[in-house]
mmCIF file of C-alpha atoms and ligand atoms in Angstrom:
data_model
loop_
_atom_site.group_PDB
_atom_site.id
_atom_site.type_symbol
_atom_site.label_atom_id
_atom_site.label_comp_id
_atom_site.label_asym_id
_atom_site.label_seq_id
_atom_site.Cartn_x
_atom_site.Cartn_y
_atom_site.Cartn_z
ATOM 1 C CA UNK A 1 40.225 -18.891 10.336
ATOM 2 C CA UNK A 2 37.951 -18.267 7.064
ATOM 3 C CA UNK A 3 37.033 -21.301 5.716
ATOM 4 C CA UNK A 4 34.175 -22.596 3.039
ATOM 5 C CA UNK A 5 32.532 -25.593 2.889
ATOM 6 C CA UNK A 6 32.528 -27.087 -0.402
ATOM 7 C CA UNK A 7 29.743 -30.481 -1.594
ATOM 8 C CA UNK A 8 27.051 -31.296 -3.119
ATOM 9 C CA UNK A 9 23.634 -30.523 -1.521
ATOM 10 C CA UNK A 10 23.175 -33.365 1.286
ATOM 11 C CA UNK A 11 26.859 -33.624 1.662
ATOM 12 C CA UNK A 12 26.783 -32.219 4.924
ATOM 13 C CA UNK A 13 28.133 -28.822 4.679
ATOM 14 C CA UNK A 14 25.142 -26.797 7.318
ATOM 15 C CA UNK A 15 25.642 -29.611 9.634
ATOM 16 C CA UNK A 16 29.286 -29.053 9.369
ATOM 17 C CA UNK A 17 29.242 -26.009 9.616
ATOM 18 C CA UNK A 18 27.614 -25.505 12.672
ATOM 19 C CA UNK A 19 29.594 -28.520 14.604
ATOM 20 C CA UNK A 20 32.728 -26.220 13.481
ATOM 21 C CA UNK A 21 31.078 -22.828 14.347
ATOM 22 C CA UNK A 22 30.903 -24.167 17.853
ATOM 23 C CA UNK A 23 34.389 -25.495 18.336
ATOM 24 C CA UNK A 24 36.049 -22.747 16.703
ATOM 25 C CA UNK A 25 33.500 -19.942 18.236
ATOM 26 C CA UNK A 26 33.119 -18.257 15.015
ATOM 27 C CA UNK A 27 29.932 -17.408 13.407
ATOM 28 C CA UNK A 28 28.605 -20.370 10.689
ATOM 29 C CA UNK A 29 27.324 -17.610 7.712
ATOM 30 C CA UNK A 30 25.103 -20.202 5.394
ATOM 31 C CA UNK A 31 23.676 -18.775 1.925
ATOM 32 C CA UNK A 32 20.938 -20.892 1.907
ATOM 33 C CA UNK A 33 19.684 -19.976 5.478
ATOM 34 C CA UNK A 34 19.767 -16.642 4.458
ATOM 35 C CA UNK A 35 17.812 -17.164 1.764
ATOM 36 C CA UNK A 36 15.366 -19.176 3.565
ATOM 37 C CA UNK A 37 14.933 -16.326 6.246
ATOM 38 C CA UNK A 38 14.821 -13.050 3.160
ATOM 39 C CA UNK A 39 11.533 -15.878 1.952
ATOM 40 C CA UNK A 40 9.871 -16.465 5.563
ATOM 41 C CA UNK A 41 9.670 -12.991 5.827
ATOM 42 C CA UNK A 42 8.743 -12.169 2.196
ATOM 43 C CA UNK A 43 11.507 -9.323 1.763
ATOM 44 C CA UNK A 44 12.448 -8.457 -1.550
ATOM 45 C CA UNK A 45 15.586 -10.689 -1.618
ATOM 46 C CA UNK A 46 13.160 -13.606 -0.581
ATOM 47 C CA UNK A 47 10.612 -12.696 -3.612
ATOM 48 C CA UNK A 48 13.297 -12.889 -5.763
ATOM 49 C CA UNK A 49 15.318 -16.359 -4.706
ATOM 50 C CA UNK A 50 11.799 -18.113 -4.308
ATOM 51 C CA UNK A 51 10.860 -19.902 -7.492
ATOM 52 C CA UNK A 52 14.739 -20.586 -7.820
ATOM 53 C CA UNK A 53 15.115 -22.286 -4.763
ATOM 54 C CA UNK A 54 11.871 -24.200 -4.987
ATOM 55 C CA UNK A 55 13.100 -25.669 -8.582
ATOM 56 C CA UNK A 56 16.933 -26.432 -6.968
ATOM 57 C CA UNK A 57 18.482 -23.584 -9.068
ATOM 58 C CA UNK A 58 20.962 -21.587 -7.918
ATOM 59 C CA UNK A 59 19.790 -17.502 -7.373
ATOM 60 C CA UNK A 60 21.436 -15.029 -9.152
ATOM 61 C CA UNK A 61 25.278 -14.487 -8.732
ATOM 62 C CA UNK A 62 24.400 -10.490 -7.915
ATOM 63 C CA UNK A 63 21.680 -11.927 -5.555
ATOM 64 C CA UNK A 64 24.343 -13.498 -3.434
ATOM 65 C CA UNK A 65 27.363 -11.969 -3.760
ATOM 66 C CA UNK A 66 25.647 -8.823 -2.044
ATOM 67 C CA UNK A 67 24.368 -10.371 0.799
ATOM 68 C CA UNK A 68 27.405 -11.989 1.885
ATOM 69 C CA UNK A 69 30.224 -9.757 0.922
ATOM 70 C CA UNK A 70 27.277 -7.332 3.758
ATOM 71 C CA UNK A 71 27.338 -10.167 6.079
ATOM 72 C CA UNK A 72 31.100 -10.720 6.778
ATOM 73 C CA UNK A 73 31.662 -6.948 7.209
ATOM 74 C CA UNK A 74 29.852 -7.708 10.504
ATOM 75 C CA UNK A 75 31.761 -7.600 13.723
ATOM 76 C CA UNK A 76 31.128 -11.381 14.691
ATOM 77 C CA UNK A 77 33.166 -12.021 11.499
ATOM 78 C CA UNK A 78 36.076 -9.952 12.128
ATOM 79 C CA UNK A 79 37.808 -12.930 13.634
ATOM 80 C CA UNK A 80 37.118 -15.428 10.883
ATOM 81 C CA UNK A 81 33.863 -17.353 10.008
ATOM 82 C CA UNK A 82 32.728 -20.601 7.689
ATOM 83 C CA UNK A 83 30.708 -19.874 4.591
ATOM 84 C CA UNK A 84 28.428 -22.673 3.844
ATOM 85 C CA UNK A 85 26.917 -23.069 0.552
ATOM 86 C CA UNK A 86 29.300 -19.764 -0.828
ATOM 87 C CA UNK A 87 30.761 -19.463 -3.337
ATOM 88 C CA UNK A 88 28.726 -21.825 -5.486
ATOM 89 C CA UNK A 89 30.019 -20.598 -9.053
ATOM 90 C CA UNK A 90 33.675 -19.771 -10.210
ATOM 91 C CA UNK A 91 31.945 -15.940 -10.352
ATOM 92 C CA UNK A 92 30.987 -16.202 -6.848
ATOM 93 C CA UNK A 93 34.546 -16.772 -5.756
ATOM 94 C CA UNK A 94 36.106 -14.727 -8.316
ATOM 95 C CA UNK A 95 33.966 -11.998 -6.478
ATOM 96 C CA UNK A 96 34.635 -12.777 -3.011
ATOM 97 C CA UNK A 97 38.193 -12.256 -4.110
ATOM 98 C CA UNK A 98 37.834 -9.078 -5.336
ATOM 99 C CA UNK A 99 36.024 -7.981 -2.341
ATOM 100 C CA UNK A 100 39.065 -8.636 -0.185
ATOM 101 C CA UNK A 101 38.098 -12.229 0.858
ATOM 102 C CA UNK A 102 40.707 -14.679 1.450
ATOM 103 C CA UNK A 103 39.853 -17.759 2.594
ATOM 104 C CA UNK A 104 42.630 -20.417 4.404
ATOM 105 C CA UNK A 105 41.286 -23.551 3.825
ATOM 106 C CA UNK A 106 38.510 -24.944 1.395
ATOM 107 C CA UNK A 107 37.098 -27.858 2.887
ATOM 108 C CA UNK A 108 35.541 -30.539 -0.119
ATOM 109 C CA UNK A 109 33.088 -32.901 1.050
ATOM 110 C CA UNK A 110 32.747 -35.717 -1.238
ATOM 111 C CA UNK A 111 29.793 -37.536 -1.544
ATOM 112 C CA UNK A 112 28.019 -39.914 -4.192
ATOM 113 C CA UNK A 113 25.158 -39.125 -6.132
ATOM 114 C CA UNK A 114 23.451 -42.170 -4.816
ATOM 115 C CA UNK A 115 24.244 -41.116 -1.402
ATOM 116 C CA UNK A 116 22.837 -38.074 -1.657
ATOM 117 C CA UNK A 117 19.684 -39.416 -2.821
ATOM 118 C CA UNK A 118 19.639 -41.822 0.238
ATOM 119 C CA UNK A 119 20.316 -39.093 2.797
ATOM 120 C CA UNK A 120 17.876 -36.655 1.172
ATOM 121 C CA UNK A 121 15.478 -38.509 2.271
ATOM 122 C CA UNK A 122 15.900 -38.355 5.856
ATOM 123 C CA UNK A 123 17.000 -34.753 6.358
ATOM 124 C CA UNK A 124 14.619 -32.804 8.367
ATOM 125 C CA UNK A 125 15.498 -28.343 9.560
ATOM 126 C CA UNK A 126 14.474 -26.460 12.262
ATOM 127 C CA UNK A 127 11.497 -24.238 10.516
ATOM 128 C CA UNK A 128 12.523 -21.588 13.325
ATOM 129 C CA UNK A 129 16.211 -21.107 13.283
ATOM 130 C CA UNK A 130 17.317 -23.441 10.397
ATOM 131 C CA UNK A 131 19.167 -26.194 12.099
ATOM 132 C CA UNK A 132 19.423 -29.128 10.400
ATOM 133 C CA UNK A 133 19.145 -33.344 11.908
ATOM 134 C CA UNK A 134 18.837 -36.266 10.122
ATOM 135 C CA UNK A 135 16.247 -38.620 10.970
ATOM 136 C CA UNK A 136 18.716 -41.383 11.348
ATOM 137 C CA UNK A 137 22.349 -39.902 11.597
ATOM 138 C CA UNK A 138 21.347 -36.829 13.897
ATOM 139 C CA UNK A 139 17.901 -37.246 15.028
ATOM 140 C CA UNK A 140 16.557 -34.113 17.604
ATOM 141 C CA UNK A 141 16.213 -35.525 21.433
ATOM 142 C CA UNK A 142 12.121 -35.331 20.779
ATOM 143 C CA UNK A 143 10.899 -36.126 17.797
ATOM 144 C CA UNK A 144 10.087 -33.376 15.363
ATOM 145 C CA UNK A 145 11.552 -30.590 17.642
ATOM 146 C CA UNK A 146 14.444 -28.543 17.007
ATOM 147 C CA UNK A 147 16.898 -29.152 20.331
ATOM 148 C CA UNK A 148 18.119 -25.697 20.152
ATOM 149 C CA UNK A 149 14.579 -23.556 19.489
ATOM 150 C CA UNK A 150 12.413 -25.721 20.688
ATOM 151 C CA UNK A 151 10.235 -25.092 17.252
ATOM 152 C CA UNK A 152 9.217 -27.864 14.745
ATOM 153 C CA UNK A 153 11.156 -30.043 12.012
ATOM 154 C CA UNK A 154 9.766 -29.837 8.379
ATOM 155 C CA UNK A 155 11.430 -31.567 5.226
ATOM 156 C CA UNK A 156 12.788 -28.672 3.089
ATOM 157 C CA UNK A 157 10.528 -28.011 0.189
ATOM 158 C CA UNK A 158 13.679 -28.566 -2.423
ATOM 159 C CA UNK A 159 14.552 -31.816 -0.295
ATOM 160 C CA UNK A 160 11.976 -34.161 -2.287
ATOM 161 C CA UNK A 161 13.671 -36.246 -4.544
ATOM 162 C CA UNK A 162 13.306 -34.827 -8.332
ATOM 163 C CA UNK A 163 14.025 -31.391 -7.305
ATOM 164 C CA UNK A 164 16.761 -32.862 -5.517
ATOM 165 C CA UNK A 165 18.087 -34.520 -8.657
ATOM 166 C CA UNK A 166 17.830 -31.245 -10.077
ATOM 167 C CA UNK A 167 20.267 -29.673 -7.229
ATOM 168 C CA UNK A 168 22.706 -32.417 -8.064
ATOM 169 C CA UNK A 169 22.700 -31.405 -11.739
ATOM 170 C CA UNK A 170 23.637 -27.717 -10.636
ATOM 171 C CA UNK A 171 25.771 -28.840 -8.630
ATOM 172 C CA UNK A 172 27.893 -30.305 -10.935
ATOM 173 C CA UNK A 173 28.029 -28.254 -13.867
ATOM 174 C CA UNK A 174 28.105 -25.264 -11.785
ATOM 175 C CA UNK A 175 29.873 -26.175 -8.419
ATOM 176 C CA UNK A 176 32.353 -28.796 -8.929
ATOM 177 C CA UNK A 177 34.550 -26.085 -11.216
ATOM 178 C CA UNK A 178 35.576 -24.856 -7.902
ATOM 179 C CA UNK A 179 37.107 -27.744 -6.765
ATOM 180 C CA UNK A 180 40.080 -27.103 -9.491
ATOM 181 C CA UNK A 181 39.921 -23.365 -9.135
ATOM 182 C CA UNK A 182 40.779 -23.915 -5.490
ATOM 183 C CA UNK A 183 43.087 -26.603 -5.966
ATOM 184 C CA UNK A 184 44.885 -24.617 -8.083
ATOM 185 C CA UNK A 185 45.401 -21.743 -5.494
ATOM 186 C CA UNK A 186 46.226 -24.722 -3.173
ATOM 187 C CA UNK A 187 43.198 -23.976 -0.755
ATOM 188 C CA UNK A 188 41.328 -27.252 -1.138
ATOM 189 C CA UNK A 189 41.131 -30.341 1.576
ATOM 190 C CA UNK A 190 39.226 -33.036 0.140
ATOM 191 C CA UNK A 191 37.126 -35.044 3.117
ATOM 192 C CA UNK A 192 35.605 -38.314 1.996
ATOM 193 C CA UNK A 193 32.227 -39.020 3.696
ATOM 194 C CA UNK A 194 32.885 -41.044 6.722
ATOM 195 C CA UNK A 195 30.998 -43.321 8.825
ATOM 196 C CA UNK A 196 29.534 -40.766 11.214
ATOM 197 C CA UNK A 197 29.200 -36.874 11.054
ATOM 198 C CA UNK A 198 32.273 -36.849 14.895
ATOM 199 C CA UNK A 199 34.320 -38.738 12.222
ATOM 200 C CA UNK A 200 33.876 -35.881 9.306
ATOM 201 C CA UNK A 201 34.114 -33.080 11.720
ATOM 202 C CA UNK A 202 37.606 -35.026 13.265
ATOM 203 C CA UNK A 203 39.229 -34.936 10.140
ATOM 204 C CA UNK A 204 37.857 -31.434 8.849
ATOM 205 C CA UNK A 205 39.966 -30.201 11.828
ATOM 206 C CA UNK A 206 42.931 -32.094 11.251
ATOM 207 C CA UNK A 207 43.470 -30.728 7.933
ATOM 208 C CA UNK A 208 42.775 -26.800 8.939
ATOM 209 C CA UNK A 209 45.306 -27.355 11.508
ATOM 210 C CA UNK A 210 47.688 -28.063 8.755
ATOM 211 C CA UNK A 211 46.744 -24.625 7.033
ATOM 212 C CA UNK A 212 47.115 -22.719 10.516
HETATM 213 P P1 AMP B 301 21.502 -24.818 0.622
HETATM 214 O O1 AMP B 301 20.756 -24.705 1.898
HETATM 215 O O2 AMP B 301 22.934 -24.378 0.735
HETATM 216 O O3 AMP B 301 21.360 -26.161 -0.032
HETATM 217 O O4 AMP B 301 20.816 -23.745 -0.388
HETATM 218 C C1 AMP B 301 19.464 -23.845 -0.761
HETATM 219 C C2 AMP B 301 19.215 -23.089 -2.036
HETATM 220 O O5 AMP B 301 19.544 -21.695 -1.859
HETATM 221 C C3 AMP B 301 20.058 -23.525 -3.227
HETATM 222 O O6 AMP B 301 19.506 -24.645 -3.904
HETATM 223 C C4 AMP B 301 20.029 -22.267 -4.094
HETATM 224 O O7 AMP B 301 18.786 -22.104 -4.753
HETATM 225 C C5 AMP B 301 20.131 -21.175 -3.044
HETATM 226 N N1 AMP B 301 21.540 -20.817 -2.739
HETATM 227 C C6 AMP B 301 22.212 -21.003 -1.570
HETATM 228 N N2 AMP B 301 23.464 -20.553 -1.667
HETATM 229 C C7 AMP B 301 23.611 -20.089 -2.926
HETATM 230 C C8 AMP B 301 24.684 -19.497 -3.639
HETATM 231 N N3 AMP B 301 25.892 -19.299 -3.091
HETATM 232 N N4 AMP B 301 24.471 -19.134 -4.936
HETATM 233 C C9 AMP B 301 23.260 -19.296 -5.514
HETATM 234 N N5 AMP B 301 22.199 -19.858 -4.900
HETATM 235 C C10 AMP B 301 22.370 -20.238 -3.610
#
């Protein structure tokens, strides 16, 4: 199963993605973590994506299209895997495409603006291994430490609220596109923010089943 995870920053996609990487036991491969690792370690990639992550822009399409299109030649992703956060521009996914990608389900999650504001606030991510809680949807079992690591919670540095804004901005001039281009190839589940994350996850797999 290859499968993307489509919404607006906030919408939910990481956590997601890594409720469906363990129930389907295949790898969760998310863009942003990535990047967030290539700038912890100050590697060339992570020079590069810094200032454009830290004002919510999106890094160069080259940036990203190398690092995944490397990523899912890996063996853990010979049996299928869910992007999170890719493709974020019609170019991404045109490229994907041309690299042999083809994904079986494109999962939209649709939240409001003004939810996403509201949830911003409250996200926290592992600083070690990049999982992500909520302080009141999916708070960690001790406060301000990550349940799988054991390493602290921070608020992501592009989670305070104007550059947050921004991120919503980019993601709808530059990200909603996709949600025709993949309706068009008749890819795309739309999934309506429910009233708990079991709920989202519930219905994400109901609808892959379908494409199965
Ligand atoms: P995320 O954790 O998915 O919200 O990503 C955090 C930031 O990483 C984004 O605001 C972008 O600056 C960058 N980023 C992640 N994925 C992509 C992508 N596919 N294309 C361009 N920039 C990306």
């Amino acid at each position: 199963m290859k499968l993307t995870l489509l919404g607006a920053p906030g919408a939910g996609k990481g956590t997601q993605a890594e409720r469906l990487s363990a129930l389907l036991h295949i790898p969760a491969v998310s863009t942003g973590n990535i990047l967030r690792a290539a700038v912890k370690n100050n590697t060339p990639i992570g020079q590069q994506a810094k200032a454009y992550m830290d004002s919510g822009k999106l890094v160069p399409d080259e940036i990203i299209i190398d690092i995944v299109v490397e990523r899912l030649l890996e063996p853990d992703c010979s049996n299928g895997y869910i992007l999170d956060g890719m493709p974020r521009t019609v170019l991404q996914a045109e490229a994907l495409e041309t690299a042999g990608v083809q994904l079986d389900a494109v999962i939209s999650l649709v939240v409001s603006d003004e939810t996403i504001m509201k949830r911003m606030s409250g996200r926290r991510v592992c600083e070690a291994c990049g999982s992500s809680y909520h302080m009141d949807a999916m708070p960690p079992k001790r406060q301000g430490i990550c349940d799988l690591c054991g390493a602290n919670l921070v608020r992501r540095q592009d989670d305070e609220p104007e550059t947050v804004k921004a991120r919503l901005a980019v993601y709808h001039q530059e990200t909603e596109p996709l949600i025709q281009y993949y309706s068009e190839r008749r890819l795309l589940k739309n999934v309506t923010a429910h009233a708990t994350i079991e709920e989202d996850t519930r219905e994400i797999l109901r609808l892959i089943r379908q494409s199965e």
